[in-house]
Coordinates of C-alpha atoms in Angstrom, one line a residue:
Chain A
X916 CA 0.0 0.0 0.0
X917 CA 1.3 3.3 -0.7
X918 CA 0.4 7.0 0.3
X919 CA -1.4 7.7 -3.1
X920 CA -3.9 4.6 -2.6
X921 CA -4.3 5.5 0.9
X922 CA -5.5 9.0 -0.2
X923 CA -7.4 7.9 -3.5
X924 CA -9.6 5.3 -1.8
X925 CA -12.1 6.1 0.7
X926 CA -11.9 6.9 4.4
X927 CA -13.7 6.4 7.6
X928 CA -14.9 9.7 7.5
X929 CA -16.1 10.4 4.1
X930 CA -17.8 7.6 3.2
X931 CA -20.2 6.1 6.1
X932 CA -22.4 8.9 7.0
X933 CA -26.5 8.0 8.0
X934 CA -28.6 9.7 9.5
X935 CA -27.2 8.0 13.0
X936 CA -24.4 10.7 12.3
X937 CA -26.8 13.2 12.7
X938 CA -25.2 15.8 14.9
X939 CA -22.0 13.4 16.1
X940 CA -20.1 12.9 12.6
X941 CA -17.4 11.1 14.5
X942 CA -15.5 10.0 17.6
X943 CA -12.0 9.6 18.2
X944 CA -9.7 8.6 21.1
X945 CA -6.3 8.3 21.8
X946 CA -4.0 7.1 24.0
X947 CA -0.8 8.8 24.8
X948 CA 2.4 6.1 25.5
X949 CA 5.9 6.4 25.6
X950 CA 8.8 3.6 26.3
X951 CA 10.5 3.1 29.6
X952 CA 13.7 4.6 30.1
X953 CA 13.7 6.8 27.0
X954 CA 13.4 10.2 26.4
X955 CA 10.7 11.6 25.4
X956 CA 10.6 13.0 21.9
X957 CA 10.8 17.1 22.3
X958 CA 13.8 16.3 24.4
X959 CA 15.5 13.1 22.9
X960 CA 18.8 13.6 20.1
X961 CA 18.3 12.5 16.7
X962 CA 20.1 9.2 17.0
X963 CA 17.7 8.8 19.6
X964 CA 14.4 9.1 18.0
X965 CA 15.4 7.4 14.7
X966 CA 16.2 4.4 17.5
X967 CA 12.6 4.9 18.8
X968 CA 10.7 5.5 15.3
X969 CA 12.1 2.1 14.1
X970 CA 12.0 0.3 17.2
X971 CA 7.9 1.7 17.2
X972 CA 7.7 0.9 13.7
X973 CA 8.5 -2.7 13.7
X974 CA 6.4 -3.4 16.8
X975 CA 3.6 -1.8 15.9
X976 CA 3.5 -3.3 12.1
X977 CA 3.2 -6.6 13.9
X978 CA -0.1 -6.2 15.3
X979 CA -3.1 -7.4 13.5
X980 CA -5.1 -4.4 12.5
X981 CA -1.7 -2.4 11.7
X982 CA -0.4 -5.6 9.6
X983 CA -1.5 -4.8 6.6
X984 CA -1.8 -0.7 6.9
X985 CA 0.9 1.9 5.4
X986 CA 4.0 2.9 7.8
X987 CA 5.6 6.4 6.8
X988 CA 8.1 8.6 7.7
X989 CA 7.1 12.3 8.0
X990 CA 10.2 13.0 5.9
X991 CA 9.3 11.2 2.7
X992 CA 5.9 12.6 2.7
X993 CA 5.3 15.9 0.4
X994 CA 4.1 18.7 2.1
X995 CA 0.9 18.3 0.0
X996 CA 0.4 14.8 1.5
X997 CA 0.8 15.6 5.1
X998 CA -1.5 18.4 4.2
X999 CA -3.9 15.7 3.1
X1000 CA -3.3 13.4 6.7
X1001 CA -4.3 16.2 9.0
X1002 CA -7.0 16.9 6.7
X1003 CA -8.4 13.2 7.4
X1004 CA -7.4 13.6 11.2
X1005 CA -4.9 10.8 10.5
X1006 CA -1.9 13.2 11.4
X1007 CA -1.4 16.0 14.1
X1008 CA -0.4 19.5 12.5
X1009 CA 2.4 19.1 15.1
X1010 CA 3.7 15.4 13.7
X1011 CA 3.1 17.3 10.0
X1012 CA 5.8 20.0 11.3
X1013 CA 8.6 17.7 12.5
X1014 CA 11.5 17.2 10.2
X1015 CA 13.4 14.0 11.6
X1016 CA 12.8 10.6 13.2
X1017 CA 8.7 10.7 13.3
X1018 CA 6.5 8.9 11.5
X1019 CA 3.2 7.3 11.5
X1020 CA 1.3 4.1 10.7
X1021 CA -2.6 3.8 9.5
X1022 CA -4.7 0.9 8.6
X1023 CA -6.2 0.3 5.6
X1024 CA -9.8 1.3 6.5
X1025 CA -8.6 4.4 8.2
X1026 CA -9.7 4.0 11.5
X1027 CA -6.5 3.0 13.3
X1028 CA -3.4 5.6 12.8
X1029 CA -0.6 5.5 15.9
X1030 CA 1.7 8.1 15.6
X1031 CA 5.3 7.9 16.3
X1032 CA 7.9 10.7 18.2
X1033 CA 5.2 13.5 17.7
X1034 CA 4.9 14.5 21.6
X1035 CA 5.2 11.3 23.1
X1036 CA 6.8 8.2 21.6
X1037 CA 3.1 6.8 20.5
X1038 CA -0.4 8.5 20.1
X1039 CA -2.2 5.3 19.2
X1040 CA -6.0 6.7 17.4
X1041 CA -9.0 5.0 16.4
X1042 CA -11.4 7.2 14.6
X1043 CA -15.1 6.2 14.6
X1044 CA -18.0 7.8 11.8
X1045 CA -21.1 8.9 14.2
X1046 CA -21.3 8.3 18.3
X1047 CA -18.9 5.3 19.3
X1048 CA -17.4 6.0 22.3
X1049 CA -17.1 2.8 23.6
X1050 CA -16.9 1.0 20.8
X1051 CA -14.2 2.9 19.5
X1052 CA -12.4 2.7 23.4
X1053 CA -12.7 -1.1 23.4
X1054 CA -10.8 -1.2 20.3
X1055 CA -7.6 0.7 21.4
X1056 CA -7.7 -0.5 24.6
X1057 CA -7.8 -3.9 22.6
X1058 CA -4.6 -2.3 20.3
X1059 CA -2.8 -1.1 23.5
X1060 CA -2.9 -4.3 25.3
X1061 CA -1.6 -6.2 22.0
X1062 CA 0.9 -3.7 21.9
X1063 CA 2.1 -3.9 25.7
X1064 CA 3.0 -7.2 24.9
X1065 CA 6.0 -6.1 22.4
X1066 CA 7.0 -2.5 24.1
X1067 CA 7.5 -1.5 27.6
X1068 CA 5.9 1.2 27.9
X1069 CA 6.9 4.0 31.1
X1070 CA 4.2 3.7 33.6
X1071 CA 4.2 4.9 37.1
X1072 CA 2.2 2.6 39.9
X1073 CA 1.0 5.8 41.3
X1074 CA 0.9 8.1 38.8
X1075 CA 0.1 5.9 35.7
X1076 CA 1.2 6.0 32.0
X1077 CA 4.0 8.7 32.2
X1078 CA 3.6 11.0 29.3
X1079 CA 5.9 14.0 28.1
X1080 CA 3.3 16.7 29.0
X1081 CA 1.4 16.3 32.9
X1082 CA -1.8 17.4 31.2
X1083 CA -1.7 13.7 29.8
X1084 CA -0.7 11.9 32.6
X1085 CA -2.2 8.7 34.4
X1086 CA -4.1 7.1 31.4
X1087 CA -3.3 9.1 28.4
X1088 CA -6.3 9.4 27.0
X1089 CA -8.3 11.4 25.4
X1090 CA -11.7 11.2 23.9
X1091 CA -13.3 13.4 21.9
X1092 CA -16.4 13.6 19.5
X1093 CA -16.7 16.2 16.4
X1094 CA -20.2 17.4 16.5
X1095 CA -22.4 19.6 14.1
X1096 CA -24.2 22.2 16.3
X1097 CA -25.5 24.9 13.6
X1098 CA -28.7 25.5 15.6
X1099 CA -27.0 26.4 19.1
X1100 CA -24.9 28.7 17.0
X1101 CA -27.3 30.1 15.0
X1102 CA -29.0 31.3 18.1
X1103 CA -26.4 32.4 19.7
X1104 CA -25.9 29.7 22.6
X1105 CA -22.8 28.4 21.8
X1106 CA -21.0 30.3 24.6
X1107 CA -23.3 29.0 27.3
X1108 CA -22.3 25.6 26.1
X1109 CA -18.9 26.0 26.5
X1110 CA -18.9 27.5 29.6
X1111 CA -21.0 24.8 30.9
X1112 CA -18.7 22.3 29.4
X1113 CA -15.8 23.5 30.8
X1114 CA -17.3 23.5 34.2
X1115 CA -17.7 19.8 33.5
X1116 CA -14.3 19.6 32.8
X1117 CA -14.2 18.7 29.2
X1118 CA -12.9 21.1 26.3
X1119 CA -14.5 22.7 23.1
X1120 CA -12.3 23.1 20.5
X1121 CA -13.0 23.8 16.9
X1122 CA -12.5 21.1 13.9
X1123 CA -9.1 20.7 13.9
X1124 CA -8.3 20.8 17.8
X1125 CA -6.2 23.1 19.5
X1126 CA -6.5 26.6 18.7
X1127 CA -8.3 25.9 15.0
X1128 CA -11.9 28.2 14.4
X1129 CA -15.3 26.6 14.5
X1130 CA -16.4 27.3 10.6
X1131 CA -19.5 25.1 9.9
X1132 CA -20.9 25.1 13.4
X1133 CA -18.3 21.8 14.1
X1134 CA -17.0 21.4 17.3
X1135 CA -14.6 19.0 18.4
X1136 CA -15.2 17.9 22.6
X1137 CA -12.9 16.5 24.5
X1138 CA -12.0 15.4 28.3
X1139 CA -9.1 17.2 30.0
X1140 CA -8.4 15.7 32.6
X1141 CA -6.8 11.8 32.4
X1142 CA -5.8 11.2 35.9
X1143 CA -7.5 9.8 38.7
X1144 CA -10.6 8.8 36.8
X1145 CA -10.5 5.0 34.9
X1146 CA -10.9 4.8 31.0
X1147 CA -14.4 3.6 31.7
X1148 CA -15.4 6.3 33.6
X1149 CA -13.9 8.8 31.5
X1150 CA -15.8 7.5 28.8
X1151 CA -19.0 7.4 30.9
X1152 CA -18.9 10.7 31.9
X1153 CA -18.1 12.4 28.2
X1154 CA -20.9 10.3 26.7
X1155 CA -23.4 11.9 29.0
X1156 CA -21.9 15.4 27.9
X1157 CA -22.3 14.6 24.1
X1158 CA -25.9 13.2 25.0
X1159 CA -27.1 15.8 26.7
X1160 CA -25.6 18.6 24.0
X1161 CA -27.3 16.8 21.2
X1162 CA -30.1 17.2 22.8
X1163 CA -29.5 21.1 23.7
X1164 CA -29.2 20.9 19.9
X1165 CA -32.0 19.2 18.9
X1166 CA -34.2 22.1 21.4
X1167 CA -32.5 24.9 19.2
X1168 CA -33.4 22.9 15.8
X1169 CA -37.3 23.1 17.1
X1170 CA -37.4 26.3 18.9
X1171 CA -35.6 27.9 15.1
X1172 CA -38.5 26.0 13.8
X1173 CA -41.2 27.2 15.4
X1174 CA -40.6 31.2 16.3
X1175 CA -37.6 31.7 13.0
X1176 CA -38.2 29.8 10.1
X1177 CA -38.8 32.4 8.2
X1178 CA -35.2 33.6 9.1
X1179 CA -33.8 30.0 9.0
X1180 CA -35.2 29.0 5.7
X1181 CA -34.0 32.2 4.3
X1182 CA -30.7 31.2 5.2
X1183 CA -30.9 27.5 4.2
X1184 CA -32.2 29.1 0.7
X1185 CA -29.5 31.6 0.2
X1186 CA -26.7 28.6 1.3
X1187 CA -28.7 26.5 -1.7
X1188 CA -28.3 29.6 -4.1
X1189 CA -24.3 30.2 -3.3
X1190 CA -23.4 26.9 -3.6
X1191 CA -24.7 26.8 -6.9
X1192 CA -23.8 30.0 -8.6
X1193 CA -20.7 31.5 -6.8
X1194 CA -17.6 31.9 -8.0
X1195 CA -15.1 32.4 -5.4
X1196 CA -15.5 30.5 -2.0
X1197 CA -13.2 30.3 0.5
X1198 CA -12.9 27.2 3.0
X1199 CA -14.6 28.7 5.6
X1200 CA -17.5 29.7 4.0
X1201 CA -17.7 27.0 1.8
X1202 CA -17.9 24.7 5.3
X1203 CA -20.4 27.2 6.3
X1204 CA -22.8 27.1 3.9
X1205 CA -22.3 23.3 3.7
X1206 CA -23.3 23.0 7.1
X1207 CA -26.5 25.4 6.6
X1208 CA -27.4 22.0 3.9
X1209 CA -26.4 19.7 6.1
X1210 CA -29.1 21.3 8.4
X1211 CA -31.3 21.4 5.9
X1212 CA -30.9 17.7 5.5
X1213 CA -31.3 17.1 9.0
X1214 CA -35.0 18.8 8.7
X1215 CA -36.3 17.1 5.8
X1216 CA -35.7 19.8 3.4
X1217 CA -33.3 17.9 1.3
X1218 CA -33.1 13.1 0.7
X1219 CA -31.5 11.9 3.2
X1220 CA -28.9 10.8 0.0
X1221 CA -27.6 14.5 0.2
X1222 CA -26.1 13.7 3.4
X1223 CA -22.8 11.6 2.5
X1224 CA -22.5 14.3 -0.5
X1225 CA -21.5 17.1 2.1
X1226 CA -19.9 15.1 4.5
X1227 CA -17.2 14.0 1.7
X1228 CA -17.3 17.8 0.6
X1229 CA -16.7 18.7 4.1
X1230 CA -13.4 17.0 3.2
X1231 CA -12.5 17.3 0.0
X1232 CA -13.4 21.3 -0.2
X1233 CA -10.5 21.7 2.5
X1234 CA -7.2 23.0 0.9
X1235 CA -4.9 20.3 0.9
X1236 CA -7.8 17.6 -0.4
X1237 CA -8.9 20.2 -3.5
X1238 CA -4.9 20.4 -4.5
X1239 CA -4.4 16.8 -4.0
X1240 CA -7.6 16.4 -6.6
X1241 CA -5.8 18.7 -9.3
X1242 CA -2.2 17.1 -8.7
X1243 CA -0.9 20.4 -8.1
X1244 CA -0.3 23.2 -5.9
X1245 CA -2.6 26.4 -6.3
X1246 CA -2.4 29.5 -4.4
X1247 CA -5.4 30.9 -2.2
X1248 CA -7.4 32.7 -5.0
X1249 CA -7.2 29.9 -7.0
X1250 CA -8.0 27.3 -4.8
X1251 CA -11.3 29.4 -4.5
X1252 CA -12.3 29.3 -7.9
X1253 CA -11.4 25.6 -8.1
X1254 CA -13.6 25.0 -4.6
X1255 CA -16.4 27.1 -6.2
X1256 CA -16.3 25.4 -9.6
X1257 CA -16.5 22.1 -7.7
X1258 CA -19.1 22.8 -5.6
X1259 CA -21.4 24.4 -8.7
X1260 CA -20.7 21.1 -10.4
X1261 CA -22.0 19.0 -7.5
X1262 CA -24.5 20.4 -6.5
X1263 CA -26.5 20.6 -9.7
X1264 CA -27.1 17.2 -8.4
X1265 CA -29.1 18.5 -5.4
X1266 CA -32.4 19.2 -6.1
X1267 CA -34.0 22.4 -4.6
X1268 CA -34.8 22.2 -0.6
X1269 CA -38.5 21.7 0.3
X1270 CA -39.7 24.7 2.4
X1271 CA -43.5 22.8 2.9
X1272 CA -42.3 20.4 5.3
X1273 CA -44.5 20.2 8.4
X1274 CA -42.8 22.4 10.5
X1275 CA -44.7 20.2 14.1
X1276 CA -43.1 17.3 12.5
X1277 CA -39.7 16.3 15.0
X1278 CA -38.0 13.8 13.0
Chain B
X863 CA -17.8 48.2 51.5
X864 CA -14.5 46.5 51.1
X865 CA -11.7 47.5 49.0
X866 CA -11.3 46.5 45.4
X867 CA -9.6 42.7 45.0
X868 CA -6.1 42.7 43.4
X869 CA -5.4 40.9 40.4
X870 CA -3.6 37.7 41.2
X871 CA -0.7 38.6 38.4
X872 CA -0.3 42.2 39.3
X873 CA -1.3 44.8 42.0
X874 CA -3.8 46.6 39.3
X875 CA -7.8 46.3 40.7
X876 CA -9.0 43.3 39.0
X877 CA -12.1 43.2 37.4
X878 CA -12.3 39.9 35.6
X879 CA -13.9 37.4 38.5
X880 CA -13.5 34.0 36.7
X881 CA -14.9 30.9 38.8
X882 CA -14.7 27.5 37.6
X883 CA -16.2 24.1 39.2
X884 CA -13.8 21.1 38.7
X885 CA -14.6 18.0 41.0
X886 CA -16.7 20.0 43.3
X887 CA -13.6 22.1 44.1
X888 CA -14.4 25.6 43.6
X889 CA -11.4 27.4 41.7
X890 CA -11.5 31.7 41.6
X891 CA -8.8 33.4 39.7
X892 CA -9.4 37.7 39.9
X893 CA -8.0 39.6 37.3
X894 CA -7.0 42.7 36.2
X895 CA -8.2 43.8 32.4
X896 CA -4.8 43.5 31.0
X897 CA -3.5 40.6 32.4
X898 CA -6.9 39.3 31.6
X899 CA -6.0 39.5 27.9
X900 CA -3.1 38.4 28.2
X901 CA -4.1 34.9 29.8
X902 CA -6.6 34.9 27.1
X903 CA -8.9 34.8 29.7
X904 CA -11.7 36.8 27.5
X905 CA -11.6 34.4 24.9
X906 CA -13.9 30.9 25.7
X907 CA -12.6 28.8 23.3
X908 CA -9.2 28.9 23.8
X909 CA -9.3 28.9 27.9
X910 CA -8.8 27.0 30.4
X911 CA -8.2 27.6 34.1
X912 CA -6.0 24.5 34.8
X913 CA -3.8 25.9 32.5
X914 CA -3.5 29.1 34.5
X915 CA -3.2 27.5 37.6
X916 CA -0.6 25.9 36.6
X917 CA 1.1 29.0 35.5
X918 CA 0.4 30.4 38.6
X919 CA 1.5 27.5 40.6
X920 CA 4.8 28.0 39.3
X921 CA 5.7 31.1 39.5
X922 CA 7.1 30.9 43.4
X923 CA 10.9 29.9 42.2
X924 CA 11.1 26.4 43.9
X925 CA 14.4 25.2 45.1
X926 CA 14.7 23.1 42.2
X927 CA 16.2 25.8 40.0
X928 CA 19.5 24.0 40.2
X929 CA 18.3 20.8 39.9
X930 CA 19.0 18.8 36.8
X931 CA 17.3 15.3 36.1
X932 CA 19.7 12.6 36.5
X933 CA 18.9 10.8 33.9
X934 CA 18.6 13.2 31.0
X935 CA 20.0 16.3 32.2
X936 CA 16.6 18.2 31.7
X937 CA 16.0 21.1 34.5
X938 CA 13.0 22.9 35.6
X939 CA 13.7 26.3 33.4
X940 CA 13.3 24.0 30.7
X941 CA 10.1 22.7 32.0
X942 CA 8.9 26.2 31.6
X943 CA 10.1 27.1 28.1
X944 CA 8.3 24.1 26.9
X945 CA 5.5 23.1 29.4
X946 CA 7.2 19.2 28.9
X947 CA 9.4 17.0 31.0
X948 CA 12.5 15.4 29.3
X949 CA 12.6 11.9 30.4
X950 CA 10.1 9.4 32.6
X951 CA 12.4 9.8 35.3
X952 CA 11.9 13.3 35.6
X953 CA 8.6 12.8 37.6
X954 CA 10.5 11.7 39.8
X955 CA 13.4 14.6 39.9
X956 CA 10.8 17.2 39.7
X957 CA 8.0 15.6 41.8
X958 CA 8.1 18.6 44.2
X959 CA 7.4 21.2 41.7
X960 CA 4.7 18.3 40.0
X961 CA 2.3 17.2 42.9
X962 CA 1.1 21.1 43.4
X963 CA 0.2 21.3 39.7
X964 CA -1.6 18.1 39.2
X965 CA -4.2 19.2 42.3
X966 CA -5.6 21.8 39.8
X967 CA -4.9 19.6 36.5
X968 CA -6.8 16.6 36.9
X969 CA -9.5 14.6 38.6
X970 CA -7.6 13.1 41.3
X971 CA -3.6 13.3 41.9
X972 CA -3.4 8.7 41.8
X973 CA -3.4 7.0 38.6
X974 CA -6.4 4.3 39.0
X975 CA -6.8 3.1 35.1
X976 CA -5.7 0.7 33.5
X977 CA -2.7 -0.9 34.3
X978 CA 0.3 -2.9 31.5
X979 CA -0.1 -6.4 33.2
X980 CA 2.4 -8.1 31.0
X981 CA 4.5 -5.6 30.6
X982 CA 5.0 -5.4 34.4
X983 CA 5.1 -9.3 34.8
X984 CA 7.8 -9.4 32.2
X985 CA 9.8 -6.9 34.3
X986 CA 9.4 -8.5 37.4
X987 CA 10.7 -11.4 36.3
X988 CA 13.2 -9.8 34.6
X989 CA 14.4 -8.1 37.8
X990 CA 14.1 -11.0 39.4
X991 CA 16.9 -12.7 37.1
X992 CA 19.1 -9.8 37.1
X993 CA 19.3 -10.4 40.7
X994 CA 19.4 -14.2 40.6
X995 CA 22.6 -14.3 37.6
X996 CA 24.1 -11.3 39.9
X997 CA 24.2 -13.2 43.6
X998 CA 25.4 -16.7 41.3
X999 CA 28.4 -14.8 40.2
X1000 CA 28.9 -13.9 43.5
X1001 CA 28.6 -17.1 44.6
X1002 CA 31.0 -18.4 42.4
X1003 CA 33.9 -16.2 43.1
X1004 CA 33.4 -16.6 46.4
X1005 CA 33.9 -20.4 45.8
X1006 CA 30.2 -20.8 47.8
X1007 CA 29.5 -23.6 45.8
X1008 CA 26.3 -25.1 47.3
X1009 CA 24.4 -21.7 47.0
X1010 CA 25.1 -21.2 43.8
X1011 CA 23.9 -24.5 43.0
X1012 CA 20.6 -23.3 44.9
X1013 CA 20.7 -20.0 42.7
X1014 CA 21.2 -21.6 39.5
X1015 CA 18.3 -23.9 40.3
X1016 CA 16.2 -21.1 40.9
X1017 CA 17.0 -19.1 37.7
X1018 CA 16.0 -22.5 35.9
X1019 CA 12.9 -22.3 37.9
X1020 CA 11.7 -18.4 37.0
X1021 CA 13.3 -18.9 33.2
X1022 CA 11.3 -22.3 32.8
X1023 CA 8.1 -20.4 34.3
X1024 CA 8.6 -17.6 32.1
X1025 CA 8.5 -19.6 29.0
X1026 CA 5.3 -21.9 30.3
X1027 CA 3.2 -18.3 30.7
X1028 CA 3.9 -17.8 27.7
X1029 CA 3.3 -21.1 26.1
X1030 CA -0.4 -20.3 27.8
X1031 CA -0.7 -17.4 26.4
X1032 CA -0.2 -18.1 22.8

């Protein structure tokens, strides 16, 4: 397998939407793990983590759902390409940055990447399409115990899994769920969220974690803290976050419904009419208006076939994806024209969004 | 009425009030405008108050400004440039400076989730042998020829133990 059929085939996340991925389009968690007696990547020399990368490498190519996946080193990988990884959450911007010794391993399906030497020796990942929290925990958990059998990993009776930053320490993890929130944003409640969630210990970031904007209402929620609590509970306690945000969501959706759809539909309508006539779109407002249709989907307005069309466009409308269709690199401005001209094209497809649905009607 | 707080950075009134409920612990950071800013403080997204905390926790210089980490030569100025500790070991060297931090950090200050059961077997056992072959060497020079018979047993005994587990296993 090589980088190219990795990127030409499809991926966990652009091809398995349903409606079940409503408002969580995906889950993710990772576990942060570094080998005993080493040191840790930030700090280690070069000998050092090329001795770590391949040591990682081997060990975790010998592991069942890794077997038959694509290992590569950050340095062999074009610019474009690791553009195209953190695009597909399958790379950190951080592990895209480093020059030497890192690298990273992915399955075939997409779903399992571990990362080597980014900021601890291994950031094992498995990404899930819609809400799978556990099932996505059980399968790394699964992963991590396979791979304890061929690493020692640094761990600490008392204070766990010992990992190179202290916000990670004890088990390492980190779960986190992207969710599409339109409605809580559109009325203006996002801020209460987040200050809620916060109080509850968890994190709101925007779609590409730490320190990346929110455009098209997508949220990315995580726990913060990873010691003293088990996995399970960890888990436990984030599901009942995500559950009870979608269904803060899902109030907004009826409350827009009932007192704004004038307002709303207007907006929905206007998304419909940009995406088929401009000629200049930037990311952001491309995932902007694509969210607006994704809404629209949500309420009837559009088949429920629309749905996997903007999730891949979600995708493939981001720089690095829209380059890597063209086989070439284009600046800004162009990239616009090209996102614009691809979005006219597909969405001739879509037919116009139904404004006589029964506004009562809740799913 | 009383007087104006103080910000907790500077001696400039604060007048950003920011409480935060983790665990049931109630944590209050008061703020002047400025240094609010700078803490990023007004922005939600980007916030979080264990982060502050743990600014704030180390600014007191520690007597571990000299120290350097055995193992890896990393010290605490480091710590601060990058937020990271060099080695495993270090949590160790700098686990006075740590334990305050982790209060505000995290749910509890013990690890109590999963735990690498083989991993910890296999270096039990490899400890064990370490310390076996060692005291049979001694043994030997020291011409103590009946306990080293006795240690030489026992290192068949853990080595052949070893291998059944992991006959088991597979």
């Amino acid at each position: 397998m090589t980088i190219s059929t990795l990127l030409d085939s499809k991926s966990e996340l652009t091809d398995s939407s349903s409606n079940k991925t409503a408002i969580v389009l995906m889950t993710r968690v990772r576990l942060a793990r570094n080998i005993a007696g080493q040191s840790f990547p930030g700090w280690a020399r070069p000998a050092q983590r090329d001795a770590i990368l391949e040591k990682c490498q081997k060990a975790v190519t010998s592991i069942s759902p890794l077997k038959r996946g694509l290992s590569l080193s950050v340095n062999e990988l074009s610019e474009l390409e690791k553009l195209n990884l953190v695009e597909r959450h399958l790379i950190s911007r951080e592990l895209s940055g480093s020059t030497q010794g890192s690298g990273v391993i992915i399955s075939r399906d997409q779903t399992f990447s571990v990362m080597v030497n980014e900021e601890d020796h291994l950031r094992i990942q498995v990404l899930r399409s819609g809400f799978h929290l556990r099932k996505a925990w059980n399968q790394i958990d699964e992963l991590d115990s396979a791979l304890e059998e061929e690493l020692d990993f640094a761990f600490s009776p008392t204070l766990g899994y010992l990992t190179a930053c202290p916000t990670n320490l004890g088990t390492g993890l980190r779960a986190s769920a992207m969710m599409h929130l339109p409605a809580l944003v559109i009325s203006n409640q996002m801020e209460k969220v987040v200050r809620a969630v916060n109080q509850l210990g968890m994190v709101v970031r925007g779609l590409f974690g730490e320190g990346s904007d929110a455009s098209g209402s997508i949220f990315q929620i995580s726990n913060q803290m990873t010691l003293g609590e088990t996995e399970e509970d960890i888990i436990k306690r984030l599901s009942s976050v995500l559950q009870s945000i979608v269904e803060h969501e899902l109030n907004a959706r009826e409350k827009l419904m009932e007192s704004e759809s004038g307002k709303l539909f207007d907006k929905l309508g206007r998304a419909y009419g940009i995406l088929q006539n401009s000629h200049l779109l930037t990311s952001g407002e491309a995932m902007n208006l694509l969210s607006l249709i994704r809404l629209g989907v949500d309420l009837k307005m559009y088949p429920e076939s629309c749905r996997s069309i903007i999730d891949r466009l979600f995708i493939e409308t981001q720089p690095g994806h829209l380059q890597y269709a063209h086989k070439s690199a284009y600046d800004a401005q162009q990239r616009d024209f090209i996102r614009a001209a691809r979005l006219r094209t597909e969405f001739l497809q879509v037919p116009k969004p139904d404004f006589t649905i029964n506004t009562s009607d809740k799913n | 009425m009383t007087s104006p707080l103080k910000c907790d950075f500077c001696e400039n009134p604060a007048t950003v009030h920011l409480t935060q409920i983790v665990n049931n612990k109630v944590h209050k950071v008061d703020l002047c405008e400025a240094c609010a800013q700078k803490k990023g403080v007004t922005d939600p997204s980007g916030f979080s108050l264990a982060d502050l905390l743990l600014k704030a926790s180390l600014n007191p210089e520690k007597s571990l400004s000299g120290t350097r980490c055995p193992k890896c030569s990393f010290t605490q100025a480091d710590f601060k440039k990058s937020g990271r500790f060099g080695c495993p070991s270090c949590y160790d060297t700098f686990k006075e400076m740590l334990d305050p931090m982790l209060d505000g950090m995290h749910k509890g200050t013990t690890h109590v989730g999963k735990v690498p059961k083989v991993a910890l077997t296999r270096k039990s056992l490899y400890d064990r042998l370490t310390k076996l072959e060692n005291e049979l060497s001694e043994a030997v020079k020291s011409e103590r020829y009946e306990e080293a018979a006795r240690f030489r047993d026992e290192i068949n005994q853990v080595k052949q133990s070893a291998g059944v587990n992991k006959e088991v296993k597979s």
